[in-house]
Structures are given as C-alpha cells and as structure tokens.
Amino acid sequence: MNERQPEPTISDRIDERPSFDAGKAGKAKPRDLLIRFVAGGVTSIASGLVTLAFNARVGGIMLAFPAILAASLTLIEQQEDSVDAREDARGAIAGGCGMAAFAAVGALMFGHLAGGSVLAVAAVAWMATAGLLYVVSWWR
C-alpha cells in the first residue's frame, strides 16, 4: 500500500520548477478536454447573462474568473497528486493578481490616455505583477 507523504504547506519549497512539456499536452484525454471546454463555456454563458441582466461592466468582471481553473485543478489532482494541483493553483494566483493589476491600471487610465497606451501600460503591469509573484513564490 502506498503511503502518501504529507502535503507541503504553501510556504514550502518544491524541488521542481514550473515548466511546460509539449508532449504531455498532446496526451490530454478527450474527456478531460471536454470537461475544461464545458467549464469555460458555462462561465462565458453566465457572464453573458449577467451582462444582459445588469450591464457590460458587471458582466466583464465575471470574465476575469479563470473559467477552466476549477476543472483543471480537479483533473490534475485526480491524475497526478494534490501537490501538483497546488502548484498549478499557485501559478493561477500569480496570473490572477497580474490580471487584477491590468484591470486596475486600465480603470484608472482609460479616459486620460490613448487606448493603445493604456493597454500597453496595463500589460506591463500584468507581467510585472505576475513575474514578481512568480519570483517570490518559486525562486530560491
């Protein structure tokens, strides 16, 4: 019988750094892809309904929800382990905070600068925020 190691806390370091393996991405099962697709579609439909019921500003906030995150983390936990799911969640938090920085910069600057300039500055804010959180979370 396999004994499970205790799950590390969020402040524990892991030996493996985040990486992308194209071969692993090609091995995704159709069922898993369908679950992610449906989760994203349901979130998009909910956002559209909220937009129709209230307004585009309220509905747009819902688009910031990472539509497939819950489904992805569940599948990762089932297929690999909770440590891998935790590391993916940690990456999603860094990206989500970066997205919030993008939204904050956009909200403050639209109407004061040209749209292209605002998007460029907001994109830099997103990358800087996510990058900083990446360094804080994973760098040794």
mmCIF file with all atom_site columns, C-alpha atoms in Angstrom:
data_model
loop_
_atom_site.group_PDB
_atom_site.id
_atom_site.type_symbol
_atom_site.label_atom_id
_atom_site.label_alt_id
_atom_site.label_comp_id
_atom_site.label_asym_id
_atom_site.label_entity_id
_atom_site.label_seq_id
_atom_site.pdbx_PDB_ins_code
_atom_site.Cartn_x
_atom_site.Cartn_y
_atom_site.Cartn_z
_atom_site.occupancy
_atom_site.B_iso_or_equiv
_atom_site.pdbx_formal_charge
_atom_site.auth_seq_id
_atom_site.auth_comp_id
_atom_site.auth_asym_id
_atom_site.auth_atom_id
_atom_site.pdbx_PDB_model_num
ATOM 1   C CA . MET A 1 1   ? 0.000   0.000  0.000   1.00 0.00 ? 1   MET A CA 1
ATOM 2   C CA . ASN A 1 2   ? 1.341   3.424  -0.914  1.00 0.00 ? 2   ASN A CA 1
ATOM 3   C CA . GLU A 1 3   ? 1.853   5.805  1.935   1.00 0.00 ? 3   GLU A CA 1
ATOM 4   C CA . ARG A 1 4   ? 1.134   9.372  0.976   1.00 0.00 ? 4   ARG A CA 1
ATOM 5   C CA . GLN A 1 5   ? 3.590   11.980 2.037   1.00 0.00 ? 5   GLN A CA 1
ATOM 6   C CA . PRO A 1 6   ? 2.145   14.870 3.984   1.00 0.00 ? 6   PRO A CA 1
ATOM 7   C CA . GLU A 1 7   ? 1.184   17.674 1.678   1.00 0.00 ? 7   GLU A CA 1
ATOM 8   C CA . PRO A 1 8   ? 3.600   20.606 1.886   1.00 0.00 ? 8   PRO A CA 1
ATOM 9   C CA . THR A 1 9   ? 2.307   23.953 3.025   1.00 0.00 ? 9   THR A CA 1
ATOM 10  C CA . ILE A 1 10  ? 2.110   26.922 0.656   1.00 0.00 ? 10  ILE A CA 1
ATOM 11  C CA . SER A 1 11  ? 5.363   28.293 2.073   1.00 0.00 ? 11  SER A CA 1
ATOM 12  C CA . ASP A 1 12  ? 7.302   25.041 1.487   1.00 0.00 ? 12  ASP A CA 1
ATOM 13  C CA . ARG A 1 13  ? 9.645   24.976 -1.472  1.00 0.00 ? 13  ARG A CA 1
ATOM 14  C CA . ILE A 1 14  ? 9.468   22.266 -4.082  1.00 0.00 ? 14  ILE A CA 1
ATOM 15  C CA . ASP A 1 15  ? 12.379  20.760 -5.976  1.00 0.00 ? 15  ASP A CA 1
ATOM 16  C CA . GLU A 1 16  ? 10.793  21.008 -9.396  1.00 0.00 ? 16  GLU A CA 1
ATOM 17  C CA . ARG A 1 17  ? 10.341  24.397 -11.053 1.00 0.00 ? 17  ARG A CA 1
ATOM 18  C CA . PRO A 1 18  ? 7.271   25.112 -13.197 1.00 0.00 ? 18  PRO A CA 1
ATOM 19  C CA . SER A 1 19  ? 7.770   24.008 -16.789 1.00 0.00 ? 19  SER A CA 1
ATOM 20  C CA . PHE A 1 20  ? 5.890   23.209 -19.990 1.00 0.00 ? 20  PHE A CA 1
ATOM 21  C CA . ASP A 1 21  ? 6.083   19.833 -21.689 1.00 0.00 ? 21  ASP A CA 1
ATOM 22  C CA . ALA A 1 22  ? 4.536   19.876 -25.187 1.00 0.00 ? 22  ALA A CA 1
ATOM 23  C CA . GLY A 1 23  ? 4.484   16.078 -25.278 1.00 0.00 ? 23  GLY A CA 1
ATOM 24  C CA . LYS A 1 24  ? 2.403   15.953 -22.131 1.00 0.00 ? 24  LYS A CA 1
ATOM 25  C CA . ALA A 1 25  ? -0.059  18.484 -23.566 1.00 0.00 ? 25  ALA A CA 1
ATOM 26  C CA . GLY A 1 26  ? -0.618  16.222 -26.573 1.00 0.00 ? 26  GLY A CA 1
ATOM 27  C CA . LYS A 1 27  ? -1.575  13.307 -24.304 1.00 0.00 ? 27  LYS A CA 1
ATOM 28  C CA . ALA A 1 28  ? -4.680  15.032 -22.918 1.00 0.00 ? 28  ALA A CA 1
ATOM 29  C CA . LYS A 1 29  ? -7.713  12.755 -22.912 1.00 0.00 ? 29  LYS A CA 1
ATOM 30  C CA . PRO A 1 30  ? -10.783 13.886 -24.865 1.00 0.00 ? 30  PRO A CA 1
ATOM 31  C CA . ARG A 1 31  ? -12.910 13.554 -21.684 1.00 0.00 ? 31  ARG A CA 1
ATOM 32  C CA . ASP A 1 32  ? -10.591 15.933 -19.814 1.00 0.00 ? 32  ASP A CA 1
ATOM 33  C CA . LEU A 1 33  ? -10.636 18.434 -22.672 1.00 0.00 ? 33  LEU A CA 1
ATOM 34  C CA . LEU A 1 34  ? -14.443 18.230 -22.773 1.00 0.00 ? 34  LEU A CA 1
ATOM 35  C CA . ILE A 1 35  ? -14.670 18.981 -19.042 1.00 0.00 ? 35  ILE A CA 1
ATOM 36  C CA . ARG A 1 36  ? -12.472 22.053 -19.470 1.00 0.00 ? 36  ARG A CA 1
ATOM 37  C CA . PHE A 1 37  ? -14.406 23.183 -22.544 1.00 0.00 ? 37  PHE A CA 1
ATOM 38  C CA . VAL A 1 38  ? -17.768 22.849 -20.772 1.00 0.00 ? 38  VAL A CA 1
ATOM 39  C CA . ALA A 1 39  ? -16.480 24.691 -17.676 1.00 0.00 ? 39  ALA A CA 1
ATOM 40  C CA . GLY A 1 40  ? -15.248 27.554 -19.846 1.00 0.00 ? 40  GLY A CA 1
ATOM 41  C CA . GLY A 1 41  ? -18.476 27.647 -21.842 1.00 0.00 ? 41  GLY A CA 1
ATOM 42  C CA . VAL A 1 42  ? -20.675 27.711 -18.747 1.00 0.00 ? 42  VAL A CA 1
ATOM 43  C CA . THR A 1 43  ? -18.634 30.567 -17.292 1.00 0.00 ? 43  THR A CA 1
ATOM 44  C CA . SER A 1 44  ? -18.860 32.530 -20.559 1.00 0.00 ? 44  SER A CA 1
ATOM 45  C CA . ILE A 1 45  ? -22.627 31.984 -20.784 1.00 0.00 ? 45  ILE A CA 1
ATOM 46  C CA . ALA A 1 46  ? -23.044 33.091 -17.156 1.00 0.00 ? 46  ALA A CA 1
ATOM 47  C CA . SER A 1 47  ? -21.020 36.212 -17.916 1.00 0.00 ? 47  SER A CA 1
ATOM 48  C CA . GLY A 1 48  ? -23.229 36.956 -20.928 1.00 0.00 ? 48  GLY A CA 1
ATOM 49  C CA . LEU A 1 49  ? -26.406 36.525 -18.889 1.00 0.00 ? 49  LEU A CA 1
ATOM 50  C CA . VAL A 1 50  ? -25.079 38.809 -16.151 1.00 0.00 ? 50  VAL A CA 1
ATOM 51  C CA . THR A 1 51  ? -24.158 41.370 -18.832 1.00 0.00 ? 51  THR A CA 1
ATOM 52  C CA . LEU A 1 52  ? -27.699 41.261 -20.236 1.00 0.00 ? 52  LEU A CA 1
ATOM 53  C CA . ALA A 1 53  ? -29.270 41.471 -16.770 1.00 0.00 ? 53  ALA A CA 1
ATOM 54  C CA . PHE A 1 54  ? -27.083 44.288 -15.434 1.00 0.00 ? 54  PHE A CA 1
ATOM 55  C CA . ASN A 1 55  ? -24.500 45.892 -17.717 1.00 0.00 ? 55  ASN A CA 1
ATOM 56  C CA . ALA A 1 56  ? -21.222 45.234 -19.506 1.00 0.00 ? 56  ALA A CA 1
ATOM 57  C CA . ARG A 1 57  ? -19.111 46.436 -16.583 1.00 0.00 ? 57  ARG A CA 1
ATOM 58  C CA . VAL A 1 58  ? -20.632 43.890 -14.190 1.00 0.00 ? 58  VAL A CA 1
ATOM 59  C CA . GLY A 1 59  ? -20.553 41.097 -16.789 1.00 0.00 ? 59  GLY A CA 1
ATOM 60  C CA . GLY A 1 60  ? -16.957 41.878 -17.695 1.00 0.00 ? 60  GLY A CA 1
ATOM 61  C CA . ILE A 1 61  ? -15.882 41.289 -14.127 1.00 0.00 ? 61  ILE A CA 1
ATOM 62  C CA . MET A 1 62  ? -17.131 37.711 -14.454 1.00 0.00 ? 62  MET A CA 1
ATOM 63  C CA . LEU A 1 63  ? -14.832 37.156 -17.435 1.00 0.00 ? 63  LEU A CA 1
ATOM 64  C CA . ALA A 1 64  ? -11.926 37.601 -15.058 1.00 0.00 ? 64  ALA A CA 1
ATOM 65  C CA . PHE A 1 65  ? -12.873 34.273 -13.432 1.00 0.00 ? 65  PHE A CA 1
ATOM 66  C CA . PRO A 1 66  ? -10.472 31.634 -14.689 1.00 0.00 ? 66  PRO A CA 1
ATOM 67  C CA . ALA A 1 67  ? -13.129 29.525 -16.346 1.00 0.00 ? 67  ALA A CA 1
ATOM 68  C CA . ILE A 1 68  ? -11.288 26.247 -16.513 1.00 0.00 ? 68  ILE A CA 1
ATOM 69  C CA . LEU A 1 69  ? -9.247  26.535 -13.328 1.00 0.00 ? 69  LEU A CA 1
ATOM 70  C CA . ALA A 1 70  ? -11.576 24.515 -11.105 1.00 0.00 ? 70  ALA A CA 1
ATOM 71  C CA . ALA A 1 71  ? -11.929 21.747 -13.682 1.00 0.00 ? 71  ALA A CA 1
ATOM 72  C CA . SER A 1 72  ? -8.201  21.724 -14.410 1.00 0.00 ? 72  SER A CA 1
ATOM 73  C CA . LEU A 1 73  ? -7.174  21.554 -10.768 1.00 0.00 ? 73  LEU A CA 1
ATOM 74  C CA . THR A 1 74  ? -9.617  18.729 -10.138 1.00 0.00 ? 74  THR A CA 1
ATOM 75  C CA . LEU A 1 75  ? -8.260  16.733 -13.077 1.00 0.00 ? 75  LEU A CA 1
ATOM 76  C CA . ILE A 1 76  ? -4.649  17.388 -12.074 1.00 0.00 ? 76  ILE A CA 1
ATOM 77  C CA . GLU A 1 77  ? -5.357  16.257 -8.532  1.00 0.00 ? 77  GLU A CA 1
ATOM 78  C CA . GLN A 1 78  ? -7.039  13.079 -9.786  1.00 0.00 ? 78  GLN A CA 1
ATOM 79  C CA . GLN A 1 79  ? -4.396  12.205 -12.368 1.00 0.00 ? 79  GLN A CA 1
ATOM 80  C CA . GLU A 1 80  ? -1.249  13.325 -10.599 1.00 0.00 ? 80  GLU A CA 1
ATOM 81  C CA . ASP A 1 81  ? -1.463  14.449 -6.980  1.00 0.00 ? 81  ASP A CA 1
ATOM 82  C CA . SER A 1 82  ? -2.504  17.293 -4.741  1.00 0.00 ? 82  SER A CA 1
ATOM 83  C CA . VAL A 1 83  ? 0.999   18.798 -4.722  1.00 0.00 ? 83  VAL A CA 1
ATOM 84  C CA . ASP A 1 84  ? 0.891   19.299 -8.497  1.00 0.00 ? 84  ASP A CA 1
ATOM 85  C CA . ALA A 1 85  ? -2.612  20.751 -8.239  1.00 0.00 ? 85  ALA A CA 1
ATOM 86  C CA . ARG A 1 86  ? -1.395  23.111 -5.519  1.00 0.00 ? 86  ARG A CA 1
ATOM 87  C CA . GLU A 1 87  ? 1.467   24.320 -7.710  1.00 0.00 ? 87  GLU A CA 1
ATOM 88  C CA . ASP A 1 88  ? -0.925  24.975 -10.590 1.00 0.00 ? 88  ASP A CA 1
ATOM 89  C CA . ALA A 1 89  ? -3.186  26.887 -8.206  1.00 0.00 ? 89  ALA A CA 1
ATOM 90  C CA . ARG A 1 90  ? -0.182  28.922 -7.079  1.00 0.00 ? 90  ARG A CA 1
ATOM 91  C CA . GLY A 1 91  ? 0.505   29.847 -10.710 1.00 0.00 ? 91  GLY A CA 1
ATOM 92  C CA . ALA A 1 92  ? -3.139  30.781 -11.219 1.00 0.00 ? 92  ALA A CA 1
ATOM 93  C CA . ILE A 1 93  ? -2.967  33.079 -8.202  1.00 0.00 ? 93  ILE A CA 1
ATOM 94  C CA . ALA A 1 94  ? 0.069   34.857 -9.661  1.00 0.00 ? 94  ALA A CA 1
ATOM 95  C CA . GLY A 1 95  ? -1.690  35.222 -13.013 1.00 0.00 ? 95  GLY A CA 1
ATOM 96  C CA . GLY A 1 96  ? -4.938  36.346 -11.397 1.00 0.00 ? 96  GLY A CA 1
ATOM 97  C CA . CYS A 1 97  ? -3.159  39.035 -9.394  1.00 0.00 ? 97  CYS A CA 1
ATOM 98  C CA . GLY A 1 98  ? -1.486  40.165 -12.601 1.00 0.00 ? 98  GLY A CA 1
ATOM 99  C CA . MET A 1 99  ? -4.904  40.325 -14.273 1.00 0.00 ? 99  MET A CA 1
ATOM 100 C CA . ALA A 1 100 ? -6.200  42.424 -11.381 1.00 0.00 ? 100 ALA A CA 1
ATOM 101 C CA . ALA A 1 101 ? -3.263  44.807 -11.833 1.00 0.00 ? 101 ALA A CA 1
ATOM 102 C CA . PHE A 1 102 ? -4.123  45.030 -15.554 1.00 0.00 ? 102 PHE A CA 1
ATOM 103 C CA . ALA A 1 103 ? -7.747  45.860 -14.721 1.00 0.00 ? 103 ALA A CA 1
ATOM 104 C CA . ALA A 1 104 ? -6.789  48.449 -12.093 1.00 0.00 ? 104 ALA A CA 1
ATOM 105 C CA . VAL A 1 105 ? -4.386  50.239 -14.440 1.00 0.00 ? 105 VAL A CA 1
ATOM 106 C CA . GLY A 1 106 ? -6.989  50.167 -17.211 1.00 0.00 ? 106 GLY A CA 1
ATOM 107 C CA . ALA A 1 107 ? -9.737  51.523 -14.954 1.00 0.00 ? 107 ALA A CA 1
ATOM 108 C CA . LEU A 1 108 ? -7.530  54.357 -13.753 1.00 0.00 ? 108 LEU A CA 1
ATOM 109 C CA . MET A 1 109 ? -6.048  55.341 -17.118 1.00 0.00 ? 109 MET A CA 1
ATOM 110 C CA . PHE A 1 110 ? -8.809  54.929 -19.725 1.00 0.00 ? 110 PHE A CA 1
ATOM 111 C CA . GLY A 1 111 ? -10.219 58.344 -20.468 1.00 0.00 ? 111 GLY A CA 1
ATOM 112 C CA . HIS A 1 112 ? -6.913  60.019 -19.635 1.00 0.00 ? 112 HIS A CA 1
ATOM 113 C CA . LEU A 1 113 ? -4.611  58.461 -22.241 1.00 0.00 ? 113 LEU A CA 1
ATOM 114 C CA . ALA A 1 114 ? -4.970  56.906 -25.678 1.00 0.00 ? 114 ALA A CA 1
ATOM 115 C CA . GLY A 1 115 ? -6.398  53.377 -25.588 1.00 0.00 ? 115 GLY A CA 1
ATOM 116 C CA . GLY A 1 116 ? -3.310  51.734 -27.064 1.00 0.00 ? 116 GLY A CA 1
ATOM 117 C CA . SER A 1 117 ? -1.076  53.389 -24.493 1.00 0.00 ? 117 SER A CA 1
ATOM 118 C CA . VAL A 1 118 ? -3.334  52.267 -21.654 1.00 0.00 ? 118 VAL A CA 1
ATOM 119 C CA . LEU A 1 119 ? -3.319  48.679 -22.905 1.00 0.00 ? 119 LEU A CA 1
ATOM 120 C CA . ALA A 1 120 ? 0.474   48.713 -23.202 1.00 0.00 ? 120 ALA A CA 1
ATOM 121 C CA . VAL A 1 121 ? 0.950   50.083 -19.671 1.00 0.00 ? 121 VAL A CA 1
ATOM 122 C CA . ALA A 1 122 ? -1.671  47.693 -18.276 1.00 0.00 ? 122 ALA A CA 1
ATOM 123 C CA . ALA A 1 123 ? 0.036   44.729 -19.983 1.00 0.00 ? 123 ALA A CA 1
ATOM 124 C CA . VAL A 1 124 ? 3.365   45.740 -18.433 1.00 0.00 ? 124 VAL A CA 1
ATOM 125 C CA . ALA A 1 125 ? 1.647   45.969 -15.032 1.00 0.00 ? 125 ALA A CA 1
ATOM 126 C CA . TRP A 1 126 ? 0.199   42.473 -15.544 1.00 0.00 ? 126 TRP A CA 1
ATOM 127 C CA . MET A 1 127 ? 3.562   40.962 -16.497 1.00 0.00 ? 127 MET A CA 1
ATOM 128 C CA . ALA A 1 128 ? 5.421   42.761 -13.715 1.00 0.00 ? 128 ALA A CA 1
ATOM 129 C CA . THR A 1 129 ? 2.919   41.704 -11.052 1.00 0.00 ? 129 THR A CA 1
ATOM 130 C CA . ALA A 1 130 ? 2.753   38.080 -12.177 1.00 0.00 ? 130 ALA A CA 1
ATOM 131 C CA . GLY A 1 131 ? 6.531   37.957 -12.636 1.00 0.00 ? 131 GLY A CA 1
ATOM 132 C CA . LEU A 1 132 ? 7.174   39.365 -9.180  1.00 0.00 ? 132 LEU A CA 1
ATOM 133 C CA . LEU A 1 133 ? 4.797   36.872 -7.597  1.00 0.00 ? 133 LEU A CA 1
ATOM 134 C CA . TYR A 1 134 ? 6.468   34.077 -9.548  1.00 0.00 ? 134 TYR A CA 1
ATOM 135 C CA . VAL A 1 135 ? 9.861   35.096 -8.190  1.00 0.00 ? 135 VAL A CA 1
ATOM 136 C CA . VAL A 1 136 ? 8.531   35.405 -4.645  1.00 0.00 ? 136 VAL A CA 1
ATOM 137 C CA . SER A 1 137 ? 6.716   32.038 -4.839  1.00 0.00 ? 137 SER A CA 1
ATOM 138 C CA . TRP A 1 138 ? 9.238   29.841 -6.599  1.00 0.00 ? 138 TRP A CA 1
ATOM 139 C CA . TRP A 1 139 ? 12.656  31.401 -6.798  1.00 0.00 ? 139 TRP A CA 1
ATOM 140 C CA . ARG A 1 140 ? 15.324  30.141 -4.438  1.00 0.00 ? 140 ARG A CA 1
#
